[in-house]
Every structure is written in structure tokens, then in C-alpha cells.
Amino acid sequence: MDGVSPSVFNSIPNLKQRNGDLKALISVGGWSFNNPGTWQGVFSSLVSTESNRAKFIQNLLGFLSQYGFDGVDFDWDYPGADERGGNGGDTVNYVALLKELRIAVGADAHDYIVTATAPMSYHYLQNFDLAKMASYADWINFGMRPLFEIIYNLTEVGFALDLAWRAGVDPSQIVMGLGLYGRSFKITDGFCSHPGCQFASLGDPGPCTGLSGILSLQEVYDVLDRNGAQPIYDHEAAVNYIVDSSMNWIS
């Protein structure tokens, strides 16, 4: 949590006043959280003992109450994966965290939502006990992003869902997640911008995200407003793409 975060969290009640049906969940984790560095082993340590889990649950429930969130999503990337800071006890301990949190939520005055995010890649998914997780989570999110990378493909999407069905997970508990952002590349020839054309590098970073090759949805809108770029529809992929005045190909 950086210095900006509390002010953002404080805006949650205002959003819910504007839309009474809105449910706001805080997501814990994410890909970069388990990158090599200070935080990589935090998830494994957090779930490793009953006392650690109890302390975390106590703090989590206080956080949800303080800022008006309706629940929590766990985005652990990934339990049991050595290269992501995981260990052999993560699978069982992760289920224990969800179970103990469900019990704590049941005893709390708030009916908090508890969800977990799972990967499409079997290499990582094999360390998720989907059947037991589904018995304590309201639903399981499957991250569909980013399918263009080598760790995911459409075949693995089918395999992942098949594992969920064979584990007995009710389809009503599965949510398919799509990334609300764009990928960008620097094309080499302004006259060759359709899919399959050569690119030289990742696209320019956006002013907010600051990441080469990635633009937030608002940054994509800003490109449309600033450059007057016209979206082009790719019928085969069923998506739009644009090319801005700086030769950034964005989709």
C-alpha cells in the first residue's frame, strides 16, 4: 500500500452511495507480489500456521470494515510454485485459510464475499485444490489474461475448466475474468498495421501505468481522444485495434 491508497479506499463508500447494487472487493496479491524480492514468500508464510492465518484474518476483517469493502479476492500467483516463492505445503494451507476465513465471516456481522483467483495454466493450476477451495469460496475467478503469451493458450483454457468440472466445482461458481487494459507494440511500417505485421518493440508507456507495452483502459481512451485514431475491427479475432500517430499498435 503506497501513500495514495488510503484516499482511494476512502472513496469506496461514495461509489456505493451512487450505486446501491455495487459490490466492492479488495484483491490481495497479484503477479508482481510474488516476483523475486521482499514480498515473494509472504503468502506462503502467511498461511503456514494457524496463528499466522488467525492474525491475518483478524486484520483483514478490520480492513474490510474500515473502508467499506464487501469482500476479498485472493490472487496468489502461485501456491506451490518454486519459481514464484511457493512450497509444498501451500495447497493444504491455502484451503485452511479459506476455511478459517469462512468461519470467521460467518461469525461476523457482515456477510463478506470471499473469492479466489486461479490460473489457466496446468503448470500452476495443479497446486490449487479447486474442490475444497470452492466449498469455502463464493466463486473462483479464472484469469484469461494474457492469452497471447506462451504460458496460456485456448487449449489450456479448456483443460483448466475440465479440471474444475472433474473436481466437482459447480459451473455457477466459475467466473471468467478478462483484462481491462490494452497491449501495445511499436510497428516498423505504418503501411503494415494489420495482425501479423512486424513490430520493433513494446509500445510507449502510458502516463499513468508507466509500463511499456501496457495501457490502462483510460489511457486507451486518451489515445483515441488525443490522436483521433479510428478503431479497426478484426473479424477473425473479434476485437478492435488502433494505431496512433507514434506508430503504437494497441489492442
PDB file of C-alpha atoms in Angstrom:
ATOM      1  CA  MET A   1       0.000   0.000   0.000  1.00  0.00           C
ATOM      2  CA  ASP A   2       1.523   3.309  -1.035  1.00  0.00           C
ATOM      3  CA  GLY A   3       0.653   6.799   0.219  1.00  0.00           C
ATOM      4  CA  VAL A   4      -2.078   7.253  -2.369  1.00  0.00           C
ATOM      5  CA  SER A   5      -4.008   4.117  -1.486  1.00  0.00           C
ATOM      6  CA  PRO A   6      -5.898   5.259   1.665  1.00  0.00           C
ATOM      7  CA  SER A   7      -7.515   8.138  -0.226  1.00  0.00           C
ATOM      8  CA  VAL A   8      -8.598   5.704  -2.934  1.00  0.00           C
ATOM      9  CA  PHE A   9     -10.014   3.283  -0.375  1.00  0.00           C
ATOM     10  CA  ASN A  10     -11.912   6.099   1.308  1.00  0.00           C
ATOM     11  CA  SER A  11     -13.800   6.714  -1.930  1.00  0.00           C
ATOM     12  CA  ILE A  12     -15.466   3.283  -1.818  1.00  0.00           C
ATOM     13  CA  PRO A  13     -18.444   4.395   0.341  1.00  0.00           C
ATOM     14  CA  ASN A  14     -19.073   7.276  -2.086  1.00  0.00           C
ATOM     15  CA  LEU A  15     -19.181   4.895  -5.039  1.00  0.00           C
ATOM     16  CA  LYS A  16     -21.630   2.637  -3.222  1.00  0.00           C
ATOM     17  CA  GLN A  17     -23.882   5.585  -2.408  1.00  0.00           C
ATOM     18  CA  ARG A  18     -24.081   6.370  -6.119  1.00  0.00           C
ATOM     19  CA  ASN A  19     -24.915   2.756  -6.967  1.00  0.00           C
ATOM     20  CA  GLY A  20     -26.691   0.802  -4.261  1.00  0.00           C
ATOM     21  CA  ASP A  21     -26.118  -2.516  -6.062  1.00  0.00           C
ATOM     22  CA  LEU A  22     -22.339  -2.095  -6.258  1.00  0.00           C
ATOM     23  CA  LYS A  23     -20.211  -4.710  -4.502  1.00  0.00           C
ATOM     24  CA  ALA A  24     -16.577  -3.722  -3.976  1.00  0.00           C
ATOM     25  CA  LEU A  25     -13.954  -6.379  -3.252  1.00  0.00           C
ATOM     26  CA  ILE A  26     -10.311  -5.814  -2.401  1.00  0.00           C
ATOM     27  CA  SER A  27      -7.882  -8.108  -4.244  1.00  0.00           C
ATOM     28  CA  VAL A  28      -4.879  -9.349  -2.279  1.00  0.00           C
ATOM     29  CA  GLY A  29      -1.782 -10.391  -4.198  1.00  0.00           C
ATOM     30  CA  GLY A  30      -1.250 -10.220  -7.942  1.00  0.00           C
ATOM     31  CA  TRP A  31       1.576 -11.252 -10.238  1.00  0.00           C
ATOM     32  CA  SER A  32       4.180  -8.712  -9.126  1.00  0.00           C
ATOM     33  CA  PHE A  33       3.583  -9.525  -5.443  1.00  0.00           C
ATOM     34  CA  ASN A  34       5.265 -12.908  -5.988  1.00  0.00           C
ATOM     35  CA  ASN A  35       8.095 -11.628  -8.144  1.00  0.00           C
ATOM     36  CA  PRO A  36      11.586 -12.165  -6.684  1.00  0.00           C
ATOM     37  CA  GLY A  37      12.111  -9.741  -3.835  1.00  0.00           C
ATOM     38  CA  THR A  38      10.933  -8.794  -0.370  1.00  0.00           C
ATOM     39  CA  TRP A  39       7.324  -9.943  -0.744  1.00  0.00           C
ATOM     40  CA  GLN A  40       7.772 -13.201  -2.626  1.00  0.00           C
ATOM     41  CA  GLY A  41       7.467 -15.516   0.359  1.00  0.00           C
ATOM     42  CA  VAL A  42       4.761 -13.562   2.196  1.00  0.00           C
ATOM     43  CA  PHE A  43       1.779 -15.646   1.046  1.00  0.00           C
ATOM     44  CA  SER A  44       3.434 -18.943   1.985  1.00  0.00           C
ATOM     45  CA  SER A  45       4.422 -17.578   5.381  1.00  0.00           C
ATOM     46  CA  LEU A  46       1.000 -16.038   5.956  1.00  0.00           C
ATOM     47  CA  VAL A  47      -0.849 -19.345   5.502  1.00  0.00           C
ATOM     48  CA  SER A  48       1.818 -21.606   7.042  1.00  0.00           C
ATOM     49  CA  THR A  49       0.462 -21.708  10.617  1.00  0.00           C
ATOM     50  CA  GLU A  50      -2.913 -21.385  12.292  1.00  0.00           C
ATOM     51  CA  SER A  51      -1.714 -18.427  14.340  1.00  0.00           C
ATOM     52  CA  ASN A  52      -0.462 -16.597  11.239  1.00  0.00           C
ATOM     53  CA  ARG A  53      -3.767 -17.193   9.478  1.00  0.00           C
ATOM     54  CA  ALA A  54      -5.780 -16.048  12.504  1.00  0.00           C
ATOM     55  CA  LYS A  55      -3.821 -12.802  12.766  1.00  0.00           C
ATOM     56  CA  PHE A  56      -4.239 -12.103   9.065  1.00  0.00           C
ATOM     57  CA  ILE A  57      -7.970 -12.830   9.170  1.00  0.00           C
ATOM     58  CA  GLN A  58      -8.428 -10.514  12.135  1.00  0.00           C
ATOM     59  CA  ASN A  59      -6.598  -7.690  10.334  1.00  0.00           C
ATOM     60  CA  LEU A  60      -8.412  -8.390   7.065  1.00  0.00           C
ATOM     61  CA  LEU A  61     -11.871  -8.185   8.619  1.00  0.00           C
ATOM     62  CA  GLY A  62     -10.906  -4.925  10.308  1.00  0.00           C
ATOM     63  CA  PHE A  63      -9.664  -3.541   6.981  1.00  0.00           C
ATOM     64  CA  LEU A  64     -12.858  -4.516   5.140  1.00  0.00           C
ATOM     65  CA  SER A  65     -14.986  -2.898   7.822  1.00  0.00           C
ATOM     66  CA  GLN A  66     -12.894   0.281   7.993  1.00  0.00           C
ATOM     67  CA  TYR A  67     -13.050   1.008   4.265  1.00  0.00           C
ATOM     68  CA  GLY A  68     -16.486  -0.388   3.449  1.00  0.00           C
ATOM     69  CA  PHE A  69     -15.447  -3.261   1.202  1.00  0.00           C
ATOM     70  CA  ASP A  70     -17.895  -6.101   0.617  1.00  0.00           C
ATOM     71  CA  GLY A  71     -15.331  -8.866   0.436  1.00  0.00           C
ATOM     72  CA  VAL A  72     -11.902 -10.060  -0.608  1.00  0.00           C
ATOM     73  CA  ASP A  73     -10.375 -11.871  -3.560  1.00  0.00           C
ATOM     74  CA  PHE A  74      -7.119 -13.806  -3.180  1.00  0.00           C
ATOM     75  CA  ASP A  75      -4.889 -13.608  -6.249  1.00  0.00           C
ATOM     76  CA  TRP A  76      -1.954 -15.781  -5.226  1.00  0.00           C
ATOM     77  CA  ASP A  77       0.431 -16.225  -8.171  1.00  0.00           C
ATOM     78  CA  TYR A  78       1.148 -19.096  -7.382  1.00  0.00           C
ATOM     79  CA  PRO A  79       0.982 -21.528  -4.430  1.00  0.00           C
ATOM     80  CA  GLY A  80       3.376 -24.451  -4.632  1.00  0.00           C
ATOM     81  CA  ALA A  81       5.432 -22.962  -7.483  1.00  0.00           C
ATOM     82  CA  ASP A  82       9.119 -22.855  -6.526  1.00  0.00           C
ATOM     83  CA  GLU A  83       9.906 -20.145  -9.060  1.00  0.00           C
ATOM     84  CA  ARG A  84       7.150 -17.975  -7.554  1.00  0.00           C
ATOM     85  CA  GLY A  85       8.228 -18.394  -3.934  1.00  0.00           C
ATOM     86  CA  GLY A  86       5.862 -21.271  -3.160  1.00  0.00           C
ATOM     87  CA  ASN A  87       6.434 -24.521  -1.292  1.00  0.00           C
ATOM     88  CA  GLY A  88       4.885 -27.965  -0.900  1.00  0.00           C
ATOM     89  CA  GLY A  89       2.614 -27.017   1.992  1.00  0.00           C
ATOM     90  CA  ASP A  90       0.868 -24.179   0.171  1.00  0.00           C
ATOM     91  CA  THR A  91      -2.013 -26.195  -1.304  1.00  0.00           C
ATOM     92  CA  VAL A  92      -3.280 -27.503   2.040  1.00  0.00           C
ATOM     93  CA  ASN A  93      -2.552 -24.263   3.879  1.00  0.00           C
ATOM     94  CA  TYR A  94      -4.368 -22.157   1.279  1.00  0.00           C
ATOM     95  CA  VAL A  95      -7.519 -24.234   1.776  1.00  0.00           C
ATOM     96  CA  ALA A  96      -7.107 -23.850   5.543  1.00  0.00           C
ATOM     97  CA  LEU A  97      -7.005 -20.058   5.141  1.00  0.00           C
ATOM     98  CA  LEU A  98     -10.226 -20.043   3.123  1.00  0.00           C
ATOM     99  CA  LYS A  99     -11.935 -22.391   5.578  1.00  0.00           C
ATOM    100  CA  GLU A 100     -10.943 -20.367   8.632  1.00  0.00           C
ATOM    101  CA  LEU A 101     -11.879 -17.108   6.915  1.00  0.00           C
ATOM    102  CA  ARG A 102     -15.293 -18.549   6.016  1.00  0.00           C
ATOM    103  CA  ILE A 103     -15.849 -19.485   9.662  1.00  0.00           C
ATOM    104  CA  ALA A 104     -14.780 -16.001  10.790  1.00  0.00           C
ATOM    105  CA  VAL A 105     -17.043 -14.346   8.220  1.00  0.00           C
ATOM    106  CA  GLY A 106     -19.943 -16.459   9.454  1.00  0.00           C
ATOM    107  CA  ALA A 107     -19.378 -15.151  12.961  1.00  0.00           C
ATOM    108  CA  ASP A 108     -19.018 -11.551  11.791  1.00  0.00           C
ATOM    109  CA  ALA A 109     -21.891  -9.102  11.466  1.00  0.00           C
ATOM    110  CA  HIS A 110     -21.036  -8.564   7.801  1.00  0.00           C
ATOM    111  CA  ASP A 111     -21.753 -11.166   5.132  1.00  0.00           C
ATOM    112  CA  TYR A 112     -18.441 -10.694   3.329  1.00  0.00           C
ATOM    113  CA  ILE A 113     -17.791 -12.221  -0.087  1.00  0.00           C
ATOM    114  CA  VAL A 114     -14.748 -14.497  -0.334  1.00  0.00           C
ATOM    115  CA  THR A 115     -13.296 -15.402  -3.735  1.00  0.00           C
ATOM    116  CA  ALA A 116     -10.057 -16.819  -5.131  1.00  0.00           C
ATOM    117  CA  THR A 117      -8.381 -16.410  -8.494  1.00  0.00           C
ATOM    118  CA  ALA A 118      -6.945 -19.428 -10.283  1.00  0.00           C
ATOM    119  CA  PRO A 119      -4.683 -19.671 -13.352  1.00  0.00           C
ATOM    120  CA  MET A 120      -5.442 -21.302 -16.687  1.00  0.00           C
ATOM    121  CA  SER A 121      -2.024 -22.956 -16.958  1.00  0.00           C
ATOM    122  CA  TYR A 122      -1.960 -26.530 -15.633  1.00  0.00           C
ATOM    123  CA  HIS A 123       1.652 -25.988 -14.530  1.00  0.00           C
ATOM    124  CA  TYR A 124       0.305 -23.658 -11.842  1.00  0.00           C
ATOM    125  CA  LEU A 125      -3.267 -24.915 -11.513  1.00  0.00           C
ATOM    126  CA  GLN A 126      -2.154 -28.364 -10.309  1.00  0.00           C
ATOM    127  CA  ASN A 127      -1.335 -26.819  -6.919  1.00  0.00           C
ATOM    128  CA  PHE A 128      -4.888 -25.500  -6.420  1.00  0.00           C
ATOM    129  CA  ASP A 129      -7.335 -27.840  -4.639  1.00  0.00           C
ATOM    130  CA  LEU A 130     -10.315 -26.495  -6.577  1.00  0.00           C
ATOM    131  CA  ALA A 131     -12.913 -28.777  -4.975  1.00  0.00           C
ATOM    132  CA  LYS A 132     -12.066 -27.753  -1.415  1.00  0.00           C
ATOM    133  CA  MET A 133     -11.487 -24.113  -2.336  1.00  0.00           C
ATOM    134  CA  ALA A 134     -14.931 -23.963  -3.951  1.00  0.00           C
ATOM    135  CA  SER A 135     -16.519 -25.289  -0.770  1.00  0.00           C
ATOM    136  CA  TYR A 136     -15.336 -22.205   1.138  1.00  0.00           C
ATOM    137  CA  ALA A 137     -15.236 -19.541  -1.594  1.00  0.00           C
ATOM    138  CA  ASP A 138     -18.300 -17.875  -3.066  1.00  0.00           C
ATOM    139  CA  TRP A 139     -16.764 -18.279  -6.501  1.00  0.00           C
ATOM    140  CA  ILE A 140     -13.444 -18.877  -8.271  1.00  0.00           C
ATOM    141  CA  ASN A 141     -12.116 -16.427 -10.828  1.00  0.00           C
ATOM    142  CA  PHE A 142     -10.209 -17.835 -13.789  1.00  0.00           C
ATOM    143  CA  GLY A 143      -7.838 -15.243 -15.246  1.00  0.00           C
ATOM    144  CA  MET A 144      -7.996 -15.249 -19.041  1.00  0.00           C
ATOM    145  CA  ARG A 145      -5.136 -12.818 -19.410  1.00  0.00           C
ATOM    146  CA  PRO A 146      -2.991 -12.714 -21.399  1.00  0.00           C
ATOM    147  CA  LEU A 147      -3.745 -15.401 -23.951  1.00  0.00           C
ATOM    148  CA  PHE A 148      -1.063 -14.168 -26.353  1.00  0.00           C
ATOM    149  CA  GLU A 149       1.729 -15.225 -24.002  1.00  0.00           C
ATOM    150  CA  ILE A 150       3.274 -18.662 -24.214  1.00  0.00           C
ATOM    151  CA  ILE A 151       2.068 -19.710 -20.738  1.00  0.00           C
ATOM    152  CA  TYR A 152      -1.573 -19.626 -21.866  1.00  0.00           C
ATOM    153  CA  ASN A 153      -3.429 -20.730 -24.947  1.00  0.00           C
ATOM    154  CA  LEU A 154      -7.018 -21.560 -25.832  1.00  0.00           C
ATOM    155  CA  THR A 155      -6.400 -25.293 -25.398  1.00  0.00           C
ATOM    156  CA  GLU A 156      -5.303 -24.739 -21.807  1.00  0.00           C
ATOM    157  CA  VAL A 157      -8.493 -22.783 -21.128  1.00  0.00           C
ATOM    158  CA  GLY A 158     -10.423 -25.952 -21.973  1.00  0.00           C
ATOM    159  CA  PHE A 159      -8.108 -28.122 -19.869  1.00  0.00           C
ATOM    160  CA  ALA A 160      -8.424 -25.787 -16.876  1.00  0.00           C
ATOM    161  CA  LEU A 161     -12.200 -25.768 -16.981  1.00  0.00           C
ATOM    162  CA  ASP A 162     -12.256 -29.544 -17.458  1.00  0.00           C
ATOM    163  CA  LEU A 163     -10.219 -29.898 -14.261  1.00  0.00           C
ATOM    164  CA  ALA A 164     -12.782 -27.746 -12.469  1.00  0.00           C
ATOM    165  CA  TRP A 165     -15.685 -29.861 -13.743  1.00  0.00           C
ATOM    166  CA  ARG A 166     -13.932 -33.116 -12.810  1.00  0.00           C
ATOM    167  CA  ALA A 167     -13.253 -31.716  -9.330  1.00  0.00           C
ATOM    168  CA  GLY A 168     -16.988 -31.211  -8.935  1.00  0.00           C
ATOM    169  CA  VAL A 169     -16.940 -27.427  -8.977  1.00  0.00           C
ATOM    170  CA  ASP A 170     -20.386 -26.053  -9.818  1.00  0.00           C
ATOM    171  CA  PRO A 171     -20.260 -24.005 -13.056  1.00  0.00           C
ATOM    172  CA  SER A 172     -22.186 -21.269 -11.237  1.00  0.00           C
ATOM    173  CA  GLN A 173     -19.079 -20.779  -9.065  1.00  0.00           C
ATOM    174  CA  ILE A 174     -16.775 -20.080 -12.022  1.00  0.00           C
ATOM    175  CA  VAL A 175     -16.178 -16.521 -13.215  1.00  0.00           C
ATOM    176  CA  MET A 176     -14.123 -15.877 -16.342  1.00  0.00           C
ATOM    177  CA  GLY A 177     -12.007 -12.743 -15.996  1.00  0.00           C
ATOM    178  CA  LEU A 178     -10.887 -10.527 -18.866  1.00  0.00           C
ATOM    179  CA  GLY A 179      -8.188  -7.876 -18.587  1.00  0.00           C
ATOM    180  CA  LEU A 180      -9.472  -4.295 -18.699  1.00  0.00           C
ATOM    181  CA  TYR A 181      -6.355  -2.972 -20.391  1.00  0.00           C
ATOM    182  CA  GLY A 182      -4.616  -2.913 -23.750  1.00  0.00           C
ATOM    183  CA  ARG A 183      -1.363  -4.303 -25.110  1.00  0.00           C
ATOM    184  CA  SER A 184       0.768  -2.160 -27.397  1.00  0.00           C
ATOM    185  CA  PHE A 185       3.659  -2.650 -29.811  1.00  0.00           C
ATOM    186  CA  LYS A 186       5.780  -0.343 -31.948  1.00  0.00           C
ATOM    187  CA  ILE A 187       5.210  -1.289 -35.564  1.00  0.00           C
ATOM    188  CA  THR A 188       8.011  -0.862 -38.122  1.00  0.00           C
ATOM    189  CA  ASP A 189       5.891   0.108 -41.107  1.00  0.00           C
ATOM    190  CA  GLY A 190       2.929   2.462 -40.910  1.00  0.00           C
ATOM    191  CA  PHE A 191       1.519   0.890 -44.054  1.00  0.00           C
ATOM    192  CA  CYS A 192       1.506  -2.573 -42.478  1.00  0.00           C
ATOM    193  CA  SER A 193      -0.552  -2.432 -39.310  1.00  0.00           C
ATOM    194  CA  HIS A 194      -2.806  -5.467 -39.518  1.00  0.00           C
ATOM    195  CA  PRO A 195      -2.217  -8.513 -37.265  1.00  0.00           C
ATOM    196  CA  GLY A 196       0.847 -10.380 -38.447  1.00  0.00           C
ATOM    197  CA  CYS A 197       2.890  -7.298 -39.347  1.00  0.00           C
ATOM    198  CA  GLN A 198       6.354  -6.851 -37.885  1.00  0.00           C
ATOM    199  CA  PHE A 199       6.935  -4.836 -34.733  1.00  0.00           C
ATOM    200  CA  ALA A 200      10.158  -3.413 -33.330  1.00  0.00           C
ATOM    201  CA  SER A 201       9.473  -3.242 -29.593  1.00  0.00           C
ATOM    202  CA  LEU A 202       6.816  -2.883 -26.935  1.00  0.00           C
ATOM    203  CA  GLY A 203       4.687   0.241 -27.209  1.00  0.00           C
ATOM    204  CA  ASP A 204       5.304   3.519 -25.390  1.00  0.00           C
ATOM    205  CA  PRO A 205       4.411   3.519 -21.678  1.00  0.00           C
ATOM    206  CA  GLY A 206       1.266   5.348 -20.645  1.00  0.00           C
ATOM    207  CA  PRO A 207       1.444   8.414 -18.378  1.00  0.00           C
ATOM    208  CA  CYS A 208      -0.358   6.621 -15.542  1.00  0.00           C
ATOM    209  CA  THR A 209       0.705   2.959 -15.740  1.00  0.00           C
ATOM    210  CA  GLY A 210       4.270   3.789 -16.824  1.00  0.00           C
ATOM    211  CA  LEU A 211       4.723   0.309 -18.331  1.00  0.00           C
ATOM    212  CA  SER A 212       5.984  -0.306 -21.857  1.00  0.00           C
ATOM    213  CA  GLY A 213       3.527  -2.398 -23.836  1.00  0.00           C
ATOM    214  CA  ILE A 214       0.577  -1.960 -21.452  1.00  0.00           C
ATOM    215  CA  LEU A 215      -2.084   0.740 -21.383  1.00  0.00           C
ATOM    216  CA  SER A 216      -4.985   1.070 -18.972  1.00  0.00           C
ATOM    217  CA  LEU A 217      -8.461   1.433 -20.421  1.00  0.00           C
ATOM    218  CA  GLN A 218      -8.441   5.160 -19.646  1.00  0.00           C
ATOM    219  CA  GLU A 219      -5.079   5.536 -21.384  1.00  0.00           C
ATOM    220  CA  VAL A 220      -6.522   3.834 -24.459  1.00  0.00           C
ATOM    221  CA  TYR A 221      -9.433   6.281 -24.384  1.00  0.00           C
ATOM    222  CA  ASP A 222      -6.933   9.144 -24.087  1.00  0.00           C
ATOM    223  CA  VAL A 223      -5.106   7.906 -27.201  1.00  0.00           C
ATOM    224  CA  LEU A 224      -8.405   7.881 -29.090  1.00  0.00           C
ATOM    225  CA  ASP A 225      -9.235  11.417 -27.962  1.00  0.00           C
ATOM    226  CA  ARG A 226      -5.746  12.835 -28.496  1.00  0.00           C
ATOM    227  CA  ASN A 227      -4.827  11.205 -31.798  1.00  0.00           C
ATOM    228  CA  GLY A 228      -8.227  10.824 -33.385  1.00  0.00           C
ATOM    229  CA  ALA A 229      -7.267   7.225 -34.135  1.00  0.00           C
ATOM    230  CA  GLN A 230     -10.058   5.144 -35.602  1.00  0.00           C
ATOM    231  CA  PRO A 231     -10.553   1.608 -34.259  1.00  0.00           C
ATOM    232  CA  ILE A 232     -10.215  -1.168 -36.827  1.00  0.00           C
ATOM    233  CA  TYR A 233     -12.248  -4.319 -36.287  1.00  0.00           C
ATOM    234  CA  ASP A 234     -10.527  -7.679 -36.754  1.00  0.00           C
ATOM    235  CA  HIS A 235     -13.313 -10.113 -37.646  1.00  0.00           C
ATOM    236  CA  GLU A 236     -11.215 -13.228 -37.050  1.00  0.00           C
ATOM    237  CA  ALA A 237     -10.132 -12.235 -33.540  1.00  0.00           C
ATOM    238  CA  ALA A 238     -13.387 -10.329 -32.827  1.00  0.00           C
ATOM    239  CA  VAL A 239     -11.516  -7.369 -31.335  1.00  0.00           C
ATOM    240  CA  ASN A 240     -10.689  -3.776 -32.215  1.00  0.00           C
ATOM    241  CA  TYR A 241      -7.176  -2.391 -32.621  1.00  0.00           C
ATOM    242  CA  ILE A 242      -5.843   1.109 -33.248  1.00  0.00           C
ATOM    243  CA  VAL A 243      -2.603   2.662 -34.491  1.00  0.00           C
ATOM    244  CA  ASP A 244      -1.685   6.058 -33.066  1.00  0.00           C
ATOM    245  CA  SER A 245       0.459   8.823 -34.562  1.00  0.00           C
ATOM    246  CA  SER A 246       3.582   7.441 -32.809  1.00  0.00           C
ATOM    247  CA  MET A 247       3.299   4.050 -34.532  1.00  0.00           C
ATOM    248  CA  ASN A 248       1.939   2.323 -31.427  1.00  0.00           C
ATOM    249  CA  TRP A 249      -0.280  -0.613 -32.323  1.00  0.00           C
ATOM    250  CA  ILE A 250      -2.802  -1.032 -29.494  1.00  0.00           C
ATOM    251  CA  SER A 251      -5.426  -3.698 -28.836  1.00  0.00           C
TER     252      SER A 251
END
